[in-house]
Short mmCIF file of C-alpha atoms and ligand atoms in Angstrom, two decimals:
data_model
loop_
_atom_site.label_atom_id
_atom_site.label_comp_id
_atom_site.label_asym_id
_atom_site.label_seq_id
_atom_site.Cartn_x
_atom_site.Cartn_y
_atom_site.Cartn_z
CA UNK A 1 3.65 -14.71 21.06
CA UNK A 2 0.07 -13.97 21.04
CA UNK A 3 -2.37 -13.78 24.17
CA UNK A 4 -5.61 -14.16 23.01
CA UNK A 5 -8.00 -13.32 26.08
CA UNK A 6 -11.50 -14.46 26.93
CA UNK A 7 -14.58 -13.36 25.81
CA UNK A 8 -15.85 -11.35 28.07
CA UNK A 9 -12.42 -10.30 29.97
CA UNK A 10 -12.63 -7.09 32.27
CA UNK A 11 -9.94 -4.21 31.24
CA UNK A 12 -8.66 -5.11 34.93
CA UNK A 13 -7.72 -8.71 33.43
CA UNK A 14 -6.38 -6.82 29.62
CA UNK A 15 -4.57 -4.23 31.80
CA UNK A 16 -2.93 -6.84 34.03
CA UNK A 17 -1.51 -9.32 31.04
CA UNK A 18 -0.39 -5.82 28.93
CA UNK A 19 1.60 -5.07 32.22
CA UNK A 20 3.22 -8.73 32.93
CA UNK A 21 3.88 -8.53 28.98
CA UNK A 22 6.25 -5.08 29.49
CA UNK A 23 7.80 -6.85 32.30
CA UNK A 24 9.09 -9.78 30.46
CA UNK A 25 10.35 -8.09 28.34
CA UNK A 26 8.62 -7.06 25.25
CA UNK A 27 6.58 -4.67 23.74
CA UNK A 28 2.81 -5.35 23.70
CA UNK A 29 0.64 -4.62 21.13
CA UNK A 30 -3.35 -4.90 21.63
CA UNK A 31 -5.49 -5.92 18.97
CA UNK A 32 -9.54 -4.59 20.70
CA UNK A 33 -11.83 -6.78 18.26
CA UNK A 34 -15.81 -6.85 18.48
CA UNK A 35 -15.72 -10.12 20.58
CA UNK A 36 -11.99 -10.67 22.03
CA UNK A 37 -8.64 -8.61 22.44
CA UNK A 38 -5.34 -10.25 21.65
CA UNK A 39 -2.31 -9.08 23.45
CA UNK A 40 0.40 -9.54 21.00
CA UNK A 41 4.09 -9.68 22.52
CA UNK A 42 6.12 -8.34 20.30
CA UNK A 43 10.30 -7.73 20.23
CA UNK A 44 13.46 -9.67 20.84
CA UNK A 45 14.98 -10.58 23.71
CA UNK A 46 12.40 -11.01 26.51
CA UNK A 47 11.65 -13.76 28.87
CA UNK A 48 9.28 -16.25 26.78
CA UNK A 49 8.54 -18.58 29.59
CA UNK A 50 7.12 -15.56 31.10
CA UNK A 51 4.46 -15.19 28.37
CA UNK A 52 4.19 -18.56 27.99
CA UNK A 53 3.16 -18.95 31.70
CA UNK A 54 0.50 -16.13 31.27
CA UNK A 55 -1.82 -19.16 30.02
CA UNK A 56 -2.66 -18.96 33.60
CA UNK A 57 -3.57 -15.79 34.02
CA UNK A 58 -7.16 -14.37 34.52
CA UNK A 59 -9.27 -13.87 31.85
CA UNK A 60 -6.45 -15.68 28.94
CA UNK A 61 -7.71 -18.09 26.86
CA UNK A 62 -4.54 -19.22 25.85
CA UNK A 63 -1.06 -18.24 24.66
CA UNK A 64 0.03 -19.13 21.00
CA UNK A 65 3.48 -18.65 18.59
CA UNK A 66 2.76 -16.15 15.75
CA UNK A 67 3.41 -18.58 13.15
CA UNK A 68 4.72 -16.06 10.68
CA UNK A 69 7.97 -14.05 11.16
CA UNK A 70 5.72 -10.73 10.75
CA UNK A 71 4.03 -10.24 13.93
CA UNK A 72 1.66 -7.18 13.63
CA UNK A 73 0.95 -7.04 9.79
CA UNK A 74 -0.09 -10.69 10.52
CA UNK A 75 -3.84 -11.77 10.59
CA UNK A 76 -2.87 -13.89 13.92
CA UNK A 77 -2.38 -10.61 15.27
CA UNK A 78 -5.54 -8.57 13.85
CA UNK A 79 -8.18 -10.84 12.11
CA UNK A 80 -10.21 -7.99 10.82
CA UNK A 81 -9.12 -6.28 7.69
CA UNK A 82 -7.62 -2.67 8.20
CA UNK A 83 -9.07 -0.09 6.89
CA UNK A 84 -6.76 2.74 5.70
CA UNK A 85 -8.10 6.54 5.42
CA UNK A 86 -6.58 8.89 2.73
CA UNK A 87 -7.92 12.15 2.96
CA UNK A 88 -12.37 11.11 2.87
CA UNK A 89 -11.00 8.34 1.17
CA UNK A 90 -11.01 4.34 2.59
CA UNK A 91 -8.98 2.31 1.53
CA UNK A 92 -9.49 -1.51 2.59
CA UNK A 93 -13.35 -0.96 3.54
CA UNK A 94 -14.53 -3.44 0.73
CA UNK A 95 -14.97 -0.11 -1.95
CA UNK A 96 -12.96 -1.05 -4.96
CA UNK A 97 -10.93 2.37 -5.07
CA UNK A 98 -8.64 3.49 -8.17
CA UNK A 99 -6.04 5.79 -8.12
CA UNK A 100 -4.67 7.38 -11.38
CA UNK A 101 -2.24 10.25 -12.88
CA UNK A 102 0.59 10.30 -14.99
CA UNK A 103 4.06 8.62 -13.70
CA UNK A 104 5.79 12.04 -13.29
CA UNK A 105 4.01 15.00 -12.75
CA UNK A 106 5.12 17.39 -15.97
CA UNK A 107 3.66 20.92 -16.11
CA UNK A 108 0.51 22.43 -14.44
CA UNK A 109 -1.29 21.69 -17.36
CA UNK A 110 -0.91 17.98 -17.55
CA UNK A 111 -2.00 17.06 -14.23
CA UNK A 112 -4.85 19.20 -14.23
CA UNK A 113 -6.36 17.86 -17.23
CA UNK A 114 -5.62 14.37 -15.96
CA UNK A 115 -6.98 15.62 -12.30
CA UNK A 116 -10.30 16.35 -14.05
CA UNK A 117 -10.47 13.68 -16.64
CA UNK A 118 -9.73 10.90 -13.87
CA UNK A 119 -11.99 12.11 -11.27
CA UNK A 120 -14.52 12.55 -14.10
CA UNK A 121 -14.78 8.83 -14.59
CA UNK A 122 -14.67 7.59 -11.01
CA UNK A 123 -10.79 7.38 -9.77
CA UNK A 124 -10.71 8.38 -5.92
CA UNK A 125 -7.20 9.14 -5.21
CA UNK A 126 -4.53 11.60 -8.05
CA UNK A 127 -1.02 9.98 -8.02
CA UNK A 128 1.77 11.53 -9.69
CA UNK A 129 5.79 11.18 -9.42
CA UNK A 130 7.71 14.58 -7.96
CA UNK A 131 10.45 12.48 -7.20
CA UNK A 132 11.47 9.92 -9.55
CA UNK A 133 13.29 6.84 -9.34
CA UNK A 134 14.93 6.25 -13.05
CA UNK A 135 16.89 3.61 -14.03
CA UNK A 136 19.40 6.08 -16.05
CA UNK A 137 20.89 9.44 -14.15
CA UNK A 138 20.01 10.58 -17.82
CA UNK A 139 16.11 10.03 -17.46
CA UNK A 140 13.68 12.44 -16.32
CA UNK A 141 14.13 12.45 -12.82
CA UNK A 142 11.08 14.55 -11.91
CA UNK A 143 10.32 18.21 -11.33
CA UNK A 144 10.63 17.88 -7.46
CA UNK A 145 9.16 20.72 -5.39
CA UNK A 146 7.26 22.47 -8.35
CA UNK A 147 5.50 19.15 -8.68
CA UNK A 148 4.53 18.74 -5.11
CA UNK A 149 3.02 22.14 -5.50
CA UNK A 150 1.03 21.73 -8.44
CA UNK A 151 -0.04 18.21 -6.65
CA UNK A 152 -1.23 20.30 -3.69
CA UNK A 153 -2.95 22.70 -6.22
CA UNK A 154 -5.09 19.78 -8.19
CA UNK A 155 -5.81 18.59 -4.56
CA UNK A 156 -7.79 21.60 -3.76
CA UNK A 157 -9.11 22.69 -7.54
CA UNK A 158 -10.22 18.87 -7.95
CA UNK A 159 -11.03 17.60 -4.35
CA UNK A 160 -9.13 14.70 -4.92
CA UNK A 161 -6.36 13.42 -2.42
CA UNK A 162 -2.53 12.95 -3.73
CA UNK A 163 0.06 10.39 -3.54
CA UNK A 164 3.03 11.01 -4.65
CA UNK A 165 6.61 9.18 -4.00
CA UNK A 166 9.26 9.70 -1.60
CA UNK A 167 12.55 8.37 -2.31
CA UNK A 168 15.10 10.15 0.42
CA UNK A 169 14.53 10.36 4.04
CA UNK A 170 15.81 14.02 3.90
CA UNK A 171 12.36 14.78 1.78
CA UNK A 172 9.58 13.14 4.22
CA UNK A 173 9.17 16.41 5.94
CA UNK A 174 8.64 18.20 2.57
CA UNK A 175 6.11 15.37 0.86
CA UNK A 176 4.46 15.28 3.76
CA UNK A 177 3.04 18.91 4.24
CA UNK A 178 2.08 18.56 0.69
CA UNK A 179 0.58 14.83 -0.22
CA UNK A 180 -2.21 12.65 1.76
CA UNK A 181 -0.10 9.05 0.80
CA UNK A 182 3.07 8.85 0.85
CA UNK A 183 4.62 6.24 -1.73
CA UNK A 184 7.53 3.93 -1.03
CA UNK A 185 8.71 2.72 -4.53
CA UNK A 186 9.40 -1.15 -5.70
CA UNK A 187 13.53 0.18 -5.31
CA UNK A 188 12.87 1.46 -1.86
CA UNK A 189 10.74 -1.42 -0.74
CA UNK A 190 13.90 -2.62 1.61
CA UNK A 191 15.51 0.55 2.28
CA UNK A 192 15.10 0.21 6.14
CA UNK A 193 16.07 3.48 7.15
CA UNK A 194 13.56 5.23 5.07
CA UNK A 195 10.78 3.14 6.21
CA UNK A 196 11.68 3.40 9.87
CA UNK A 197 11.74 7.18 9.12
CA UNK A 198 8.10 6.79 7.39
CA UNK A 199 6.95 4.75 10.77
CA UNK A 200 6.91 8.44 12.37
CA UNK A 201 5.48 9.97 9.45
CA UNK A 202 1.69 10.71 10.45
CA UNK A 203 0.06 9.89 7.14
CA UNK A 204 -0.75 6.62 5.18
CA UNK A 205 1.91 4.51 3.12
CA UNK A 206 1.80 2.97 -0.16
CA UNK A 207 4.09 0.11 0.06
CA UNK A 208 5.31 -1.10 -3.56
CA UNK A 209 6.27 -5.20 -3.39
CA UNK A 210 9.98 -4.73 -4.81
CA UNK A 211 10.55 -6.28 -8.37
CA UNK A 212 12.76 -9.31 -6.82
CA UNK A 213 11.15 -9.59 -3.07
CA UNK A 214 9.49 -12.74 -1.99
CA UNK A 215 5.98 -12.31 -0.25
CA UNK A 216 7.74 -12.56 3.25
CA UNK A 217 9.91 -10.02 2.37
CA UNK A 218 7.29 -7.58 1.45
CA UNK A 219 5.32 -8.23 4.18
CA UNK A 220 8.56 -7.75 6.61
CA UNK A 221 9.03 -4.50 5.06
CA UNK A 222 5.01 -3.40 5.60
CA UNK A 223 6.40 -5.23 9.65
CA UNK A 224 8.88 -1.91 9.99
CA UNK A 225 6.37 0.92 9.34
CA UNK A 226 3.39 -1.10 12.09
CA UNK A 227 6.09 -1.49 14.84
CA UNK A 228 7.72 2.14 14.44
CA UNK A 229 4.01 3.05 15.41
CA UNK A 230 2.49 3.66 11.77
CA UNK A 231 -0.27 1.09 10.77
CA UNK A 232 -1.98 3.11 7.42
CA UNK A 233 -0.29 0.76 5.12
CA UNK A 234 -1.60 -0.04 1.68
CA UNK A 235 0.36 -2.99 0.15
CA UNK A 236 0.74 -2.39 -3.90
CA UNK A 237 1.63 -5.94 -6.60
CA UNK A 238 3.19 -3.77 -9.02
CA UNK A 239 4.71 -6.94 -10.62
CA UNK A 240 7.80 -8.93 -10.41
CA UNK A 241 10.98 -9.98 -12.32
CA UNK A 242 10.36 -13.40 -14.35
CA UNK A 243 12.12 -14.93 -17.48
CA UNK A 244 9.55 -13.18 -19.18
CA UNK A 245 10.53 -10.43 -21.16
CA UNK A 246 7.06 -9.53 -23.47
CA UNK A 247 6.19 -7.99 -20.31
CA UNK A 248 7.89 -5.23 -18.42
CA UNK A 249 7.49 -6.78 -15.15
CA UNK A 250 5.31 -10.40 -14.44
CA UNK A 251 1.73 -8.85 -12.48
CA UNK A 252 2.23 -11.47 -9.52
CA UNK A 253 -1.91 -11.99 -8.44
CA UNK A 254 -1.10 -14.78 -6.85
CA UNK A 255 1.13 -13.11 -4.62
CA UNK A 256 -1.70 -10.52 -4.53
CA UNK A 257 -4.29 -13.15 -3.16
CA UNK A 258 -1.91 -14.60 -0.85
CA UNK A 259 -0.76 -11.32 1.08
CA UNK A 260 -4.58 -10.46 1.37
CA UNK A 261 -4.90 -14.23 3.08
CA UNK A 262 -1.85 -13.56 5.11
CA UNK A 263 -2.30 -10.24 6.33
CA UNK A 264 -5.19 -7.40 6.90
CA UNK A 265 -3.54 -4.99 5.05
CA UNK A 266 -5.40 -3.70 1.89
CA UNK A 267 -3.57 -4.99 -0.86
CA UNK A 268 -4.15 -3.29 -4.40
CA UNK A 269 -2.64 -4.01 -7.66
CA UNK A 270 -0.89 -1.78 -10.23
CA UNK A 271 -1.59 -3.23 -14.07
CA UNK A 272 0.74 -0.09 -15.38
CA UNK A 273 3.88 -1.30 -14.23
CA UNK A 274 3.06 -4.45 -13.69
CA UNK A 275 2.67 -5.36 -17.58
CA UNK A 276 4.35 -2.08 -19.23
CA UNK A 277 2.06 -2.50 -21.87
CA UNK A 278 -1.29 -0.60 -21.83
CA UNK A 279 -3.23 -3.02 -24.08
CA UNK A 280 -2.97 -5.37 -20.97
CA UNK A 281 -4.49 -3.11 -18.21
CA UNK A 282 -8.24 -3.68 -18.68
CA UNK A 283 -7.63 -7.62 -18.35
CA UNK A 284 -5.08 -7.12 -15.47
CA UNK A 285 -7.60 -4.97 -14.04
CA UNK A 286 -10.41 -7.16 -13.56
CA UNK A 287 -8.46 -10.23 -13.37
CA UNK A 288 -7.05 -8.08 -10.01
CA UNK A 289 -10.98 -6.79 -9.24
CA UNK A 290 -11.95 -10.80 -9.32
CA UNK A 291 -9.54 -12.46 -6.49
CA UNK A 292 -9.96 -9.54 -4.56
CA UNK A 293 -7.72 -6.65 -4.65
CA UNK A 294 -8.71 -3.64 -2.70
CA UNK A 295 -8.07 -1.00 -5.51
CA UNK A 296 -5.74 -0.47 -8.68
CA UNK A 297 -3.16 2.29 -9.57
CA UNK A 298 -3.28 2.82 -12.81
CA UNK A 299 -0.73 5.38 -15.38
CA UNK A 300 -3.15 7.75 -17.50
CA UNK A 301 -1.15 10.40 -19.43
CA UNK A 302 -3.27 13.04 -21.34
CA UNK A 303 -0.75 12.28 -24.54
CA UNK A 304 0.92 9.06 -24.10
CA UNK A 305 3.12 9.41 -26.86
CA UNK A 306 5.02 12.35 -25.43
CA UNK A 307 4.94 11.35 -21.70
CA UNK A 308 8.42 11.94 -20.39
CA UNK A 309 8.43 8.82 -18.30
CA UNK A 310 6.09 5.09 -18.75
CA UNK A 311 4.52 6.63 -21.93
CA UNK A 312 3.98 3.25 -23.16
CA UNK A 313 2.25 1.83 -20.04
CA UNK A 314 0.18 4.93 -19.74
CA UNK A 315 -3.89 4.85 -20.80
CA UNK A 316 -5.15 8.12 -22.76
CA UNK A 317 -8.63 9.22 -21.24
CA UNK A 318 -10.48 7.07 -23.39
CA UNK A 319 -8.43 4.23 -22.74
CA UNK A 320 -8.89 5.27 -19.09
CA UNK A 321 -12.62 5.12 -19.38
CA UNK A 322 -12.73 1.57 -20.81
CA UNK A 323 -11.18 0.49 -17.86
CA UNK A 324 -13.66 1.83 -15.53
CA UNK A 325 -16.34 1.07 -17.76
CA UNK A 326 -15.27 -2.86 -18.06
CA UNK A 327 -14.58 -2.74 -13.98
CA UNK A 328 -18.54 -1.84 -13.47
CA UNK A 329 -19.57 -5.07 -15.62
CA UNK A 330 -20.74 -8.85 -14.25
CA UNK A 331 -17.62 -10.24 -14.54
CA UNK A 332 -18.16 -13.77 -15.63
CA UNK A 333 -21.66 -12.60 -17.50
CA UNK A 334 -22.34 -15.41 -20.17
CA UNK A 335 -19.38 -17.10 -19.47
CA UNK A 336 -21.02 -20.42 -17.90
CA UNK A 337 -24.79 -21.44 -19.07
C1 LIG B 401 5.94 4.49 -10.27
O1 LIG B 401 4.97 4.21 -9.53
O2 LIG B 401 5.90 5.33 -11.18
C2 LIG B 401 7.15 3.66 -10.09
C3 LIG B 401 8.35 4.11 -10.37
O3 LIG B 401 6.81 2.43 -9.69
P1 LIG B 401 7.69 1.21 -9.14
O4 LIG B 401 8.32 1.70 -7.89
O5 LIG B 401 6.67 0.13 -8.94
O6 LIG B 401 8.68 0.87 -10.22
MN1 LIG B 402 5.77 4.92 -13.62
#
């Protein structure tokens, strides 16, 4: 339930309905905007008549059902977009904001010439796997620590914050004195105990849509890391699993669109995964620019060909800068007469 108070209300009248919402029961989450603050009630298991009688209360406007299963990632809850810091970095704040680096992070070497090259040509945030989530135990499964340390090294050389992701809740502690943004990964996007362990975690999230979750699910999942007390969450499309089978994964924008309607998360898309083919990222990229999105992550590899993991989704350099070039022209330009 949501208490949206008068304009105007005194914090004696805010203070008062926060209290009466703790004794019925619930938890109560304050939303502070320019004009009004909402009180929302959130939790299971408290006396709804008793927030439902607030109505009467001084200074209430009224008292309304969140319509929506999520409570606090909901716009009912905070109509004003979020706006999520990464290192001097914001993420949500209407700046179109790339991230890019290589799926895993291979030698010292690699990342640094990607560090440079990327920053070069107007990425914000370096992203590169330490930990790896492979589909075969026989894969590459990252280079673990000595990754997070050459991530923490291209942070400094390159001024550029890192995200990297976190698979285990045993490694939070680790990843997090190293990284700015911490990653949850489209196979970890329902793995509750990790994300209530990330709620605690005092740095940003990437949230990854899983490959088979529905909107709502998502959006539940982004519900875990607000109520355990963390609300830097940046919501990733990274594409989902269709009949299709051209295409790695099916680059839902739709989806993209509708969590940006339905929440005030920042919401960014990731072309590289969601394709797996690299001749497709420029489109993807400013179809996702056009309805939208708050930012891309994108796979550059300084040699595709002998990346040890999403080689064939990666973009060289050059590839890289045709991306950002084509994301800084009109759009539509003499498209319609
Ligand atoms: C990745 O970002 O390299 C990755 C493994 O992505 P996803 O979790 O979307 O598959
Ligand atoms: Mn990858």
């Amino acid at each position: 339930m949501i208490i949206n108070m008068r304009e105007g209300a005194s914090t004696g009248e805010i203070e008062h309905v926060i209290e009466r919402v703790k004794e019925a029961g619930y938890k109560a989450h304050v939303t502070r905007g320019e004009e009004r603050t909402i009180v929302a009630a959130v939790g299971s298991g408290g006396r709804r008549h008793e927030l439902q009688a607030l109505a009467a209360a001084a200074g209430v406007a009224d008292v309304v059902e969140i319509a929506q299963p999520y409570k606090l990632v909901s716009k009912q809850v905070k109509p004003s977009r979020t706006v999520v810091q990464v290192g001097d970095v914001k993420i949500g704040g209407g700046e179109f904001v790339v991230m890019a680096g290589p799926c895993s992070v291979e030698s010292r070497e690699q990342l640094f010439a990607t560090a440079e090259n990327v920053k070069a040509l107007g990425a914000k945030l370096l992203r590169g796997g330490a930990y790896k989530p492979r589909t075969s135990p026989y894969e590459f499964q990252g280079l673990g620590l000595e990754a997070l340390l050459i991530l923490r090294e291209a942070r400094e050389r390159f001024a550029l914050p890192v995200v990297t992701e976190v698979m285990s809740t045993d490694d939070v502690d680790l990843i997090c004195e190293h990284a700015d943004m911490l990653q949850v990964g489209a196979r970890n996007m329902q793995n509750f105990a990790l994300l209530r362990r990330l709620a605690l975690a005092n740095k940003p999230i990437l949230l990854k849509r899983g490959a088979s979750a529905s909107v709502k699910e998502w959006l539940l999942a982004a519900e875990y890391l607000l109520s355990g007390g963390n609300e830097q969450v940046v919501l990733c499309e990274r594409g989902i699993r269709t009949f299709e089978t051209e295409t790695r994964n099916t680059l839902d924008l739709a989806s993209l669109a509708l969590a940006r309607e339905l929440s005030h998360l920042p919401v960014i898309a990731d072309p590289s995964h969601g394709t797996g083919r690299r001749s497709l990222i420029p489109a993807m990229s400013r179809a996702a620019a056009a309805i939208g999105a708050d930012g891309l992550l994108i796979e550059v590899h300084p040699c595709p060909e002998r990346a040890l993991s999403d080689g064939a989704q990666s973009l060289d350099f050059e590839g890289f800068r045709g991306v950002m070039q084509s994301l800084s022209e009109p759009l539509f330009a003499g498209r319609f007469q």
